[in-house]
């Protein structure tokens, strides 16, 4: 069997849903499990609804719900008929009631816990899969619609829940019965705790759902269908000259994803690695394009791609007492551990340690704790740029080319990944786009 995941833009309209189904039909004999995201922008709108609700704007929040529901109802009208239409309408109406009561409740409380947020955003995927399955049946296909909350078992860290792989594997095998000639359709992104409370795997988490399901069922391949032809040399939204990379290793793909290439979710590589399942990244608008395949090992060396991540904060911890003192780094990292904040990059000098972080939710508490034994300096509005490739660093000229290209851009922190596949550095956010363009030009647009 295979897993095929369709992202938000790949199910963003009637036309796109039909394209996605055409692609799934072309794999029908491979017993596909189709994992779908919410329609494009729906997750963002649902989160906007909770923001309005928290301010007490109940009407605004309910207005957003009505708009989302109307979009799905309009779609249902446009491509369903008879029993399929009636059934889909009934389910969508049920979801409208559920969402409206959440909007009302949250706006009365003026509060939205991570748990409530997950309850709200889960509707995005539940709505899109209702339409996708109904359309498949309308087209005469055999389609099972499964609720991923019945098999994607997670812990209760709402908004970025961690899957319980053993339990999920057992449940997935029990609940999903893929077979040649039919489609099994389910939601990406959502799961539930042991007590049945709805959770999500974090933004962009449908890719992760797909590889978890693939690993659980021993899939031959996992295909991630999106709006670009694979993993490209950098984000094509910033550099239109970016070109697709035919093959990349799990390690390289994971680094790229972690450092900002949102084409795949960073956690989604791991379940595939463990089972050695090849992951294909393909374009729903250009299915004939080979896209990218992510494999255990790839040959060849050289720079593969440039990723970048904005909204990064630098934390500089200074202590003269650190001179010759051991245990200083340990104390620092204990603070980060306590506040569940992961550090991306680190650079140390004799009396200071500089770290970059993405998540600033607990920054205040972190600073308070660090100030007990050091001086702390916070610099916001930074960006991380990450060059990923194999063994490029062995060539002296590589560093010269990197910093020659960036000669007019101040670099705040440099880190050569221990994995030998990445060189990362931090620049001012306002310089990020320019730096990426310059590096891309240097390494991918010259004929050398
Ligand atoms: P989906 O909704 O299908 O999951 P996403 O929007 O999450 O799609 O991811 C696809 C987007 O990732 C692309 O449209 C592209 O702008 C962005 N992206 C960032 N870096 C890269 C890269 N290196 N290669 C390809 N796409 C990238
Ligand atoms: N719909 C979710 C999001 O927008 C999950 C996903 O698309 O992967 O984050
Ligand atoms: Mg995505």
Tab-separated table of C-alpha atoms and ligand atoms in Angstrom:
chain	number	residue	atom	x	y	z
A	1	UNK	CA	0.000	0.000	0.000
A	2	UNK	CA	0.995	3.632	-0.342
A	3	UNK	CA	0.190	6.889	1.440
A	4	UNK	CA	-0.650	10.027	-0.537
A	5	UNK	CA	-0.868	13.311	1.322
A	6	UNK	CA	-2.504	16.332	-0.280
A	7	UNK	CA	-1.737	19.763	1.160
A	8	UNK	CA	-4.068	22.731	1.563
A	9	UNK	CA	-3.693	24.172	-1.917
A	10	UNK	CA	-3.993	20.683	-3.444
A	11	UNK	CA	-7.550	20.451	-2.062
A	12	UNK	CA	-8.256	24.202	-2.157
A	13	UNK	CA	-11.063	24.185	-4.765
A	14	UNK	CA	-13.372	21.833	-6.658
A	15	UNK	CA	-10.893	21.759	-9.525
A	16	UNK	CA	-7.974	20.941	-7.229
A	17	UNK	CA	-9.913	18.234	-5.371
A	18	UNK	CA	-10.626	16.626	-8.734
A	19	UNK	CA	-6.964	16.831	-9.679
A	20	UNK	CA	-6.030	15.232	-6.358
A	21	UNK	CA	-8.569	12.459	-6.955
A	22	UNK	CA	-7.291	11.915	-10.520
A	23	UNK	CA	-3.825	11.401	-9.063
A	24	UNK	CA	-5.147	9.045	-6.372
A	25	UNK	CA	-7.045	7.086	-9.034
A	26	UNK	CA	-3.848	6.658	-11.013
A	27	UNK	CA	-2.481	4.798	-7.934
A	28	UNK	CA	-5.670	2.890	-7.151
A	29	UNK	CA	-4.095	-0.539	-7.584
A	30	UNK	CA	-1.445	0.336	-4.981
A	31	UNK	CA	-4.105	0.503	-2.231
A	32	UNK	CA	-3.746	4.211	-1.394
A	33	UNK	CA	-4.473	5.857	1.909
A	34	UNK	CA	-5.208	9.512	1.132
A	35	UNK	CA	-4.306	11.944	3.909
A	36	UNK	CA	-5.714	15.422	3.437
A	37	UNK	CA	-5.034	18.847	4.920
A	38	UNK	CA	-7.715	21.469	5.426
A	39	UNK	CA	-8.533	23.536	2.313
A	40	UNK	CA	-6.029	26.350	1.831
A	41	UNK	CA	-6.283	29.185	4.378
A	42	UNK	CA	-8.945	27.406	6.453
A	43	UNK	CA	-6.625	26.646	9.397
A	44	UNK	CA	-5.505	30.295	9.415
A	45	UNK	CA	-9.136	31.463	9.358
A	46	UNK	CA	-10.065	29.157	12.225
A	47	UNK	CA	-7.200	30.555	14.268
A	48	UNK	CA	-8.348	34.056	13.367
A	49	UNK	CA	-11.768	33.079	14.680
A	50	UNK	CA	-10.271	32.161	18.049
A	51	UNK	CA	-8.346	35.471	18.120
A	52	UNK	CA	-11.592	37.377	17.606
A	53	UNK	CA	-13.368	35.280	20.207
A	54	UNK	CA	-10.696	36.013	22.790
A	55	UNK	CA	-11.296	39.742	22.357
A	56	UNK	CA	-14.963	39.106	23.110
A	57	UNK	CA	-16.048	39.755	19.516
A	58	UNK	CA	-18.576	36.922	19.316
A	59	UNK	CA	-20.227	38.268	16.176
A	60	UNK	CA	-16.911	38.593	14.409
A	61	UNK	CA	-15.957	35.054	15.402
A	62	UNK	CA	-19.290	33.628	14.265
A	63	UNK	CA	-18.982	35.581	11.025
A	64	UNK	CA	-15.683	33.837	10.300
A	65	UNK	CA	-17.303	30.452	11.002
A	66	UNK	CA	-20.163	31.228	8.601
A	67	UNK	CA	-17.729	32.177	5.856
A	68	UNK	CA	-15.725	28.970	6.249
A	69	UNK	CA	-18.862	26.847	6.291
A	70	UNK	CA	-20.288	28.661	3.257
A	71	UNK	CA	-17.119	27.977	1.285
A	72	UNK	CA	-17.515	24.251	1.938
A	73	UNK	CA	-21.251	24.259	1.265
A	74	UNK	CA	-20.728	26.099	-2.038
A	75	UNK	CA	-18.172	23.537	-3.035
A	76	UNK	CA	-20.522	20.692	-2.109
A	77	UNK	CA	-23.272	22.245	-4.289
A	78	UNK	CA	-20.884	22.663	-7.167
A	79	UNK	CA	-19.756	19.046	-7.492
A	80	UNK	CA	-22.126	16.766	-5.580
A	81	UNK	CA	-25.666	15.625	-6.198
A	82	UNK	CA	-28.413	13.426	-4.739
A	83	UNK	CA	-27.469	11.345	-1.738
A	84	UNK	CA	-23.838	12.454	-1.767
A	85	UNK	CA	-24.872	16.095	-1.587
A	86	UNK	CA	-27.493	15.489	1.100
A	87	UNK	CA	-25.049	13.551	3.272
A	88	UNK	CA	-22.253	16.075	2.897
A	89	UNK	CA	-24.631	18.953	3.644
A	90	UNK	CA	-25.851	17.254	6.777
A	91	UNK	CA	-22.309	16.669	8.033
A	92	UNK	CA	-21.237	20.211	7.218
A	93	UNK	CA	-24.311	21.605	9.002
A	94	UNK	CA	-23.395	19.511	12.039
A	95	UNK	CA	-19.912	21.009	11.944
A	96	UNK	CA	-21.352	24.493	11.607
A	97	UNK	CA	-23.278	23.957	14.855
A	98	UNK	CA	-20.177	22.635	16.590
A	99	UNK	CA	-18.009	25.531	15.454
A	100	UNK	CA	-20.641	28.167	16.243
A	101	UNK	CA	-21.032	26.930	19.779
A	102	UNK	CA	-17.259	26.955	20.213
A	103	UNK	CA	-17.121	30.538	18.852
A	104	UNK	CA	-19.885	31.584	21.228
A	105	UNK	CA	-18.378	29.833	24.249
A	106	UNK	CA	-14.883	31.191	23.675
A	107	UNK	CA	-16.104	34.749	23.174
A	108	UNK	CA	-18.070	34.605	26.427
A	109	UNK	CA	-15.027	33.290	28.274
A	110	UNK	CA	-12.676	35.597	26.347
A	111	UNK	CA	-10.178	32.837	26.571
A	112	UNK	CA	-8.927	30.073	24.314
A	113	UNK	CA	-6.759	27.347	25.809
A	114	UNK	CA	-4.465	25.291	23.547
A	115	UNK	CA	-6.957	22.474	24.040
A	116	UNK	CA	-9.856	24.598	22.751
A	117	UNK	CA	-7.718	25.846	19.893
A	118	UNK	CA	-7.130	22.266	18.760
A	119	UNK	CA	-10.850	21.530	19.009
A	120	UNK	CA	-11.489	24.499	16.698
A	121	UNK	CA	-8.786	23.916	14.080
A	122	UNK	CA	-9.571	20.204	13.761
A	123	UNK	CA	-12.711	21.208	11.863
A	124	UNK	CA	-10.585	22.295	8.893
A	125	UNK	CA	-9.453	18.772	8.091
A	126	UNK	CA	-12.818	17.245	9.041
A	127	UNK	CA	-14.530	19.568	6.544
A	128	UNK	CA	-12.092	19.031	3.658
A	129	UNK	CA	-12.138	15.238	3.955
A	130	UNK	CA	-15.931	15.202	4.071
A	131	UNK	CA	-15.937	16.871	0.651
A	132	UNK	CA	-13.098	14.809	-0.777
A	133	UNK	CA	-14.733	11.508	0.173
A	134	UNK	CA	-18.137	12.657	-1.070
A	135	UNK	CA	-16.653	13.770	-4.391
A	136	UNK	CA	-14.836	10.441	-4.755
A	137	UNK	CA	-18.165	8.627	-4.329
A	138	UNK	CA	-19.863	11.055	-6.698
A	139	UNK	CA	-17.277	10.009	-9.278
A	140	UNK	CA	-18.185	6.367	-8.714
A	141	UNK	CA	-15.112	5.459	-6.683
A	142	UNK	CA	-15.087	3.226	-3.650
A	143	UNK	CA	-14.031	5.430	-0.742
A	144	UNK	CA	-13.831	4.855	3.026
A	145	UNK	CA	-13.738	8.007	5.158
A	146	UNK	CA	-11.905	7.436	8.447
A	147	UNK	CA	-11.660	9.781	11.431
A	148	UNK	CA	-7.955	10.089	12.237
A	149	UNK	CA	-8.770	10.749	15.888
A	150	UNK	CA	-9.693	7.103	16.221
A	151	UNK	CA	-6.139	5.937	15.448
A	152	UNK	CA	-3.677	8.848	15.714
A	153	UNK	CA	-2.936	8.573	19.435
A	154	UNK	CA	-0.982	11.448	20.962
A	155	UNK	CA	0.002	12.955	24.303
A	156	UNK	CA	-1.841	16.019	25.571
A	157	UNK	CA	0.603	18.711	24.522
A	158	UNK	CA	-2.104	20.537	22.635
A	159	UNK	CA	-1.113	22.434	19.468
A	160	UNK	CA	2.023	20.319	19.031
A	161	UNK	CA	1.127	16.913	20.395
A	162	UNK	CA	3.614	14.063	20.170
A	163	UNK	CA	2.360	10.791	18.716
A	164	UNK	CA	2.407	7.578	20.707
A	165	UNK	CA	3.889	5.450	17.949
A	166	UNK	CA	3.156	2.037	19.437
A	167	UNK	CA	-0.462	2.751	20.185
A	168	UNK	CA	-0.953	4.553	16.871
A	169	UNK	CA	0.525	1.655	14.969
A	170	UNK	CA	-1.827	-0.801	16.626
A	171	UNK	CA	-4.884	1.373	16.143
A	172	UNK	CA	-4.026	2.343	12.558
A	173	UNK	CA	-3.689	-1.299	11.597
A	174	UNK	CA	-7.044	-2.002	13.199
A	175	UNK	CA	-8.935	0.966	11.734
A	176	UNK	CA	-7.535	1.434	8.226
A	177	UNK	CA	-8.007	-1.339	5.727
A	178	UNK	CA	-6.466	-0.174	2.464
A	179	UNK	CA	-6.991	-2.441	-0.521
A	180	UNK	CA	-6.420	-2.237	-4.269
A	181	UNK	CA	-9.353	-0.602	-6.036
A	182	UNK	CA	-10.509	1.654	-3.203
A	183	UNK	CA	-9.528	4.895	-1.527
A	184	UNK	CA	-9.120	5.211	2.214
A	185	UNK	CA	-9.429	8.917	3.041
A	186	UNK	CA	-8.472	10.439	6.397
A	187	UNK	CA	-7.396	13.730	7.954
A	188	UNK	CA	-3.852	14.874	8.399
A	189	UNK	CA	-2.821	17.032	11.374
A	190	UNK	CA	-5.379	15.789	13.916
A	191	UNK	CA	-5.335	13.083	16.542
A	192	UNK	CA	-6.597	12.465	20.050
A	193	UNK	CA	-5.397	11.638	23.520
A	194	UNK	CA	-6.107	8.362	25.259
A	195	UNK	CA	-9.186	10.037	26.748
A	196	UNK	CA	-10.444	10.962	23.315
A	197	UNK	CA	-9.667	14.682	23.482
A	198	UNK	CA	-8.819	16.189	20.078
A	199	UNK	CA	-5.188	17.230	19.534
A	200	UNK	CA	-3.090	18.471	16.618
A	201	UNK	CA	0.491	17.727	15.600
A	202	UNK	CA	1.441	21.389	15.084
A	203	UNK	CA	1.222	23.629	12.025
A	204	UNK	CA	2.022	21.843	8.813
A	205	UNK	CA	1.561	18.540	10.656
A	206	UNK	CA	-0.302	16.678	7.900
A	207	UNK	CA	3.031	15.624	6.397
A	208	UNK	CA	3.859	14.068	9.751
A	209	UNK	CA	0.481	12.273	9.820
A	210	UNK	CA	1.261	10.815	6.406
A	211	UNK	CA	4.623	9.342	7.379
A	212	UNK	CA	3.301	8.069	10.718
A	213	UNK	CA	0.485	6.262	8.915
A	214	UNK	CA	2.934	5.037	6.268
A	215	UNK	CA	5.259	3.630	8.918
A	216	UNK	CA	2.367	2.057	10.836
A	217	UNK	CA	1.064	0.259	7.768
A	218	UNK	CA	4.450	-0.549	6.220
A	219	UNK	CA	3.780	1.560	3.126
A	220	UNK	CA	5.928	1.085	0.029
A	221	UNK	CA	6.116	4.835	-0.448
A	222	UNK	CA	4.740	8.050	0.984
A	223	UNK	CA	3.878	10.767	-1.521
A	224	UNK	CA	3.526	14.381	-0.400
A	225	UNK	CA	1.502	16.250	-3.021
A	226	UNK	CA	1.914	20.013	-2.858
A	227	UNK	CA	2.113	23.188	-4.960
A	228	UNK	CA	5.777	22.934	-5.997
A	229	UNK	CA	7.712	20.274	-7.925
A	230	UNK	CA	9.584	18.823	-4.985
A	231	UNK	CA	12.199	20.269	-2.695
A	232	UNK	CA	13.855	23.143	-4.524
A	233	UNK	CA	17.237	24.786	-4.079
A	234	UNK	CA	15.430	27.445	-2.039
A	235	UNK	CA	11.903	28.792	-1.527
A	236	UNK	CA	10.656	29.672	-5.024
A	237	UNK	CA	8.478	32.406	-3.529
A	238	UNK	CA	11.663	34.290	-2.781
A	239	UNK	CA	13.866	33.093	-5.642
A	240	UNK	CA	11.900	32.188	-8.782
A	241	UNK	CA	15.106	30.699	-10.285
A	242	UNK	CA	15.113	27.948	-7.632
A	243	UNK	CA	15.175	24.498	-9.205
A	244	UNK	CA	14.005	21.136	-8.099
A	245	UNK	CA	16.387	18.622	-6.475
A	246	UNK	CA	15.809	15.092	-7.850
A	247	UNK	CA	17.187	13.162	-4.834
A	248	UNK	CA	18.019	14.124	-1.288
A	249	UNK	CA	18.900	12.164	1.847
A	250	UNK	CA	16.703	11.932	4.940
A	251	UNK	CA	19.342	13.851	6.898
A	252	UNK	CA	19.524	16.693	4.416
A	253	UNK	CA	15.753	16.937	4.084
A	254	UNK	CA	15.376	17.003	7.871
A	255	UNK	CA	17.900	19.838	8.209
A	256	UNK	CA	16.208	21.842	5.473
A	257	UNK	CA	12.789	21.343	7.009
A	258	UNK	CA	13.993	22.181	10.494
A	259	UNK	CA	15.639	25.359	9.293
A	260	UNK	CA	12.572	26.669	7.511
A	261	UNK	CA	11.873	24.901	4.194
A	262	UNK	CA	8.196	24.432	4.916
A	263	UNK	CA	7.656	22.140	1.949
A	264	UNK	CA	7.923	19.242	4.440
A	265	UNK	CA	7.281	19.251	8.171
A	266	UNK	CA	10.544	18.667	10.081
A	267	UNK	CA	9.236	15.740	12.132
A	268	UNK	CA	7.849	13.964	9.085
A	269	UNK	CA	11.209	12.531	8.068
A	270	UNK	CA	11.760	10.386	11.189
A	271	UNK	CA	9.003	7.779	10.795
A	272	UNK	CA	10.108	7.261	7.188
A	273	UNK	CA	13.774	6.875	8.204
A	274	UNK	CA	12.964	4.185	10.712
A	275	UNK	CA	11.255	2.024	8.101
A	276	UNK	CA	13.395	3.133	5.162
A	277	UNK	CA	10.300	4.313	3.297
A	278	UNK	CA	11.073	6.598	0.336
A	279	UNK	CA	9.179	9.891	0.508
A	280	UNK	CA	8.289	11.595	-2.775
A	281	UNK	CA	7.463	15.300	-2.952
A	282	UNK	CA	5.329	15.998	-6.014
A	283	UNK	CA	3.350	18.793	-7.626
A	284	UNK	CA	-0.435	18.327	-7.856
A	285	UNK	CA	-0.458	20.781	-10.763
A	286	UNK	CA	2.262	18.905	-12.643
A	287	UNK	CA	2.023	15.211	-11.748
A	288	UNK	CA	4.332	14.193	-14.595
A	289	UNK	CA	7.235	16.122	-13.048
A	290	UNK	CA	9.421	13.664	-11.097
A	291	UNK	CA	9.721	16.044	-8.110
A	292	UNK	CA	12.050	14.984	-5.302
A	293	UNK	CA	12.606	11.639	-3.667
A	294	UNK	CA	13.931	11.531	-0.103
A	295	UNK	CA	16.035	8.413	0.472
A	296	UNK	CA	18.318	6.923	3.099
A	297	UNK	CA	21.488	7.674	1.193
A	298	UNK	CA	22.245	9.703	-1.857
A	299	UNK	CA	25.426	9.950	-3.797
A	300	UNK	CA	27.369	13.027	-4.649
A	301	UNK	CA	28.579	15.958	-2.702
A	302	UNK	CA	28.007	19.653	-2.899
A	303	UNK	CA	25.537	22.214	-1.754
A	304	UNK	CA	21.935	21.042	-2.056
A	305	UNK	CA	19.746	23.874	-0.891
A	306	UNK	CA	19.347	27.014	1.204
A	307	UNK	CA	16.677	27.261	3.880
A	308	UNK	CA	15.800	30.268	5.996
A	309	UNK	CA	13.671	31.019	8.981
A	310	UNK	CA	12.530	34.458	10.082
A	311	UNK	CA	11.289	35.753	13.463
A	312	UNK	CA	14.326	34.355	15.215
A	313	UNK	CA	15.549	35.783	18.526
A	314	UNK	CA	19.139	35.825	19.737
A	315	UNK	CA	19.825	35.418	23.432
A	316	UNK	CA	23.238	36.441	24.613
A	317	UNK	CA	24.211	35.230	28.083
A	318	UNK	CA	27.255	36.897	29.572
A	319	UNK	CA	29.058	36.003	32.750
A	320	UNK	CA	32.547	37.022	33.778
A	321	UNK	CA	32.270	34.358	36.418
A	322	UNK	CA	32.147	31.839	33.617
A	323	UNK	CA	35.879	32.213	33.141
A	324	UNK	CA	37.316	28.800	33.940
A	325	UNK	CA	34.021	27.669	35.451
A	326	UNK	CA	32.540	24.381	34.421
A	327	UNK	CA	28.845	23.721	34.596
A	328	UNK	CA	27.933	27.102	33.099
A	329	UNK	CA	26.513	25.673	29.872
A	330	UNK	CA	24.671	23.086	31.879
A	331	UNK	CA	23.003	25.764	33.970
A	332	UNK	CA	21.963	27.649	30.853
A	333	UNK	CA	20.485	24.635	29.123
A	334	UNK	CA	18.675	23.547	32.258
A	335	UNK	CA	16.790	26.856	32.076
A	336	UNK	CA	15.772	26.186	28.475
A	337	UNK	CA	14.732	22.663	29.338
A	338	UNK	CA	12.632	23.880	32.237
A	339	UNK	CA	10.771	26.247	29.911
A	340	UNK	CA	10.424	23.695	27.087
A	341	UNK	CA	12.163	25.935	24.581
A	342	UNK	CA	14.525	24.424	22.067
A	343	UNK	CA	17.700	26.176	21.044
A	344	UNK	CA	18.548	26.117	17.339
A	345	UNK	CA	22.098	27.441	17.137
A	346	UNK	CA	24.760	28.074	19.749
A	347	UNK	CA	28.079	29.908	19.731
A	348	UNK	CA	30.304	30.284	22.762
A	349	UNK	CA	33.159	32.551	23.670
A	350	UNK	CA	35.135	32.711	26.850
A	351	UNK	CA	32.593	34.720	28.782
A	352	UNK	CA	29.419	34.504	26.754
A	353	UNK	CA	27.062	32.132	25.052
A	354	UNK	CA	24.804	33.189	22.196
A	355	UNK	CA	21.803	31.115	21.247
A	356	UNK	CA	19.079	31.436	18.648
A	357	UNK	CA	15.511	30.439	19.410
A	358	UNK	CA	12.311	30.455	17.430
A	359	UNK	CA	9.794	29.975	20.199
A	360	UNK	CA	9.586	33.042	22.429
A	361	UNK	CA	6.472	32.033	24.361
A	362	UNK	CA	8.482	31.585	27.576
A	363	UNK	CA	11.179	34.178	26.931
A	364	UNK	CA	10.337	36.308	29.967
A	365	UNK	CA	10.661	33.399	32.376
A	366	UNK	CA	13.833	32.227	30.652
A	367	UNK	CA	15.447	35.659	31.014
A	368	UNK	CA	14.385	35.866	34.661
A	369	UNK	CA	16.001	32.516	35.424
A	370	UNK	CA	19.181	33.262	33.454
A	371	UNK	CA	19.575	36.615	35.187
A	372	UNK	CA	20.041	34.802	38.467
A	373	UNK	CA	23.572	33.949	37.388
A	374	UNK	CA	24.409	36.114	34.344
A	375	UNK	CA	23.642	39.215	32.298
A	376	UNK	CA	21.238	38.647	29.465
A	377	UNK	CA	20.884	40.549	26.226
A	378	UNK	CA	17.971	39.863	23.857
A	379	UNK	CA	18.099	40.715	20.137
A	380	UNK	CA	14.916	40.228	18.180
A	381	UNK	CA	14.086	40.424	14.462
A	382	UNK	CA	16.771	38.060	13.297
A	383	UNK	CA	16.731	35.332	10.676
A	384	UNK	CA	18.591	32.043	10.357
A	385	UNK	CA	19.968	30.982	7.002
A	386	UNK	CA	21.009	27.382	6.610
A	387	UNK	CA	23.123	25.935	3.798
A	388	UNK	CA	22.641	22.188	3.472
A	389	UNK	CA	24.866	19.878	1.485
A	390	UNK	CA	27.409	17.087	1.739
A	391	UNK	CA	31.095	17.555	2.442
A	392	UNK	CA	31.165	21.001	0.891
A	393	UNK	CA	33.098	22.310	3.852
A	394	UNK	CA	36.071	20.242	2.917
A	395	UNK	CA	36.663	22.670	0.096
A	396	UNK	CA	38.274	25.791	1.455
A	397	UNK	CA	36.845	27.834	-1.383
A	398	UNK	CA	33.332	27.157	-0.127
A	399	UNK	CA	33.660	29.424	2.897
A	400	UNK	CA	35.309	32.108	0.806
A	401	UNK	CA	32.430	32.023	-1.644
A	402	UNK	CA	29.818	32.164	1.124
A	403	UNK	CA	31.291	35.143	2.902
A	404	UNK	CA	32.347	36.876	-0.305
A	405	UNK	CA	28.702	36.708	-1.437
A	406	UNK	CA	27.626	38.127	1.926
A	407	UNK	CA	30.339	40.753	2.177
A	408	UNK	CA	27.862	43.612	2.658
A	409	UNK	CA	25.613	41.760	5.096
A	410	UNK	CA	26.445	41.682	8.798
A	411	UNK	CA	26.490	38.128	10.148
A	412	UNK	CA	25.601	37.749	13.821
A	413	UNK	CA	26.340	34.109	14.591
A	414	UNK	CA	27.837	31.215	12.679
A	415	UNK	CA	27.439	27.524	13.324
A	416	UNK	CA	28.928	24.678	11.339
A	417	UNK	CA	26.625	21.730	12.001
A	418	UNK	CA	28.257	18.772	13.635
A	419	UNK	CA	26.361	16.584	11.181
A	420	UNK	CA	28.665	17.912	8.471
A	421	UNK	CA	25.719	18.746	6.305
A	422	UNK	CA	24.870	22.219	7.391
A	423	UNK	CA	26.353	25.653	7.782
A	424	UNK	CA	23.985	28.048	9.516
A	425	UNK	CA	24.219	31.668	10.408
A	426	UNK	CA	22.079	34.445	11.749
A	427	UNK	CA	21.499	37.793	10.038
A	428	UNK	CA	19.152	40.730	10.631
A	429	UNK	CA	15.680	39.800	9.432
A	430	UNK	CA	15.674	42.777	7.061
A	431	UNK	CA	18.790	41.360	5.327
A	432	UNK	CA	17.518	37.799	5.057
A	433	UNK	CA	15.887	37.901	1.598
A	434	UNK	CA	18.856	39.662	0.053
A	435	UNK	CA	21.322	37.247	1.657
A	436	UNK	CA	19.413	34.217	0.363
A	437	UNK	CA	19.238	35.703	-3.146
A	438	UNK	CA	22.965	36.441	-3.145
A	439	UNK	CA	23.846	32.932	-1.948
A	440	UNK	CA	21.497	31.319	-4.433
A	441	UNK	CA	23.016	33.345	-7.250
A	442	UNK	CA	26.526	32.378	-6.152
A	443	UNK	CA	25.911	28.662	-5.812
A	444	UNK	CA	23.047	27.798	-8.141
A	445	UNK	CA	22.815	30.380	-10.876
A	446	UNK	CA	26.417	30.424	-12.058
A	447	UNK	CA	27.678	27.881	-14.522
A	448	UNK	CA	30.792	27.038	-12.467
B	1	LIG	P1	1.123	22.252	1.594
B	1	LIG	O1	-0.065	23.086	1.899
B	1	LIG	O2	0.982	21.440	0.344
B	1	LIG	O3	1.592	21.445	2.774
B	1	LIG	P2	3.150	24.235	2.154
B	1	LIG	O4	2.721	25.629	1.863
B	1	LIG	O5	3.165	23.764	3.545
B	1	LIG	O6	2.280	23.269	1.219
B	1	LIG	O7	4.605	23.971	1.534
B	1	LIG	C1	4.871	24.273	0.170
B	1	LIG	C2	5.581	25.597	0.083
B	1	LIG	O8	6.858	25.496	0.706
B	1	LIG	C3	5.925	26.047	-1.308
B	1	LIG	O9	4.844	26.715	-1.922
B	1	LIG	C4	7.136	26.941	-1.104
B	1	LIG	O10	6.801	28.310	-1.130
B	1	LIG	C5	7.622	26.602	0.296
B	1	LIG	N1	9.046	26.263	0.326
B	1	LIG	C6	9.956	26.770	1.206
B	1	LIG	N2	11.165	26.292	0.971
B	1	LIG	C7	11.070	25.441	-0.068
B	1	LIG	C8	11.990	24.618	-0.785
B	1	LIG	N3	13.290	24.563	-0.458
B	1	LIG	N4	11.524	23.865	-1.782
B	1	LIG	C9	10.229	23.890	-2.123
B	1	LIG	N5	9.304	24.657	-1.497
B	1	LIG	C10	9.709	25.415	-0.486
B	2	LIG	N1	-4.003	22.400	8.103
B	2	LIG	C1	-2.840	22.376	8.962
B	2	LIG	C2	-2.061	23.676	8.825
B	2	LIG	O1	-2.406	24.518	8.022
B	2	LIG	C3	-1.977	21.185	8.743
B	2	LIG	C4	-1.340	21.056	7.379
B	2	LIG	O2	-1.801	21.666	6.408
B	2	LIG	O3	-0.378	20.307	7.262
B	2	LIG	O4	-1.120	23.886	9.558
B	3	LIG	MG1	2.686	21.952	4.540
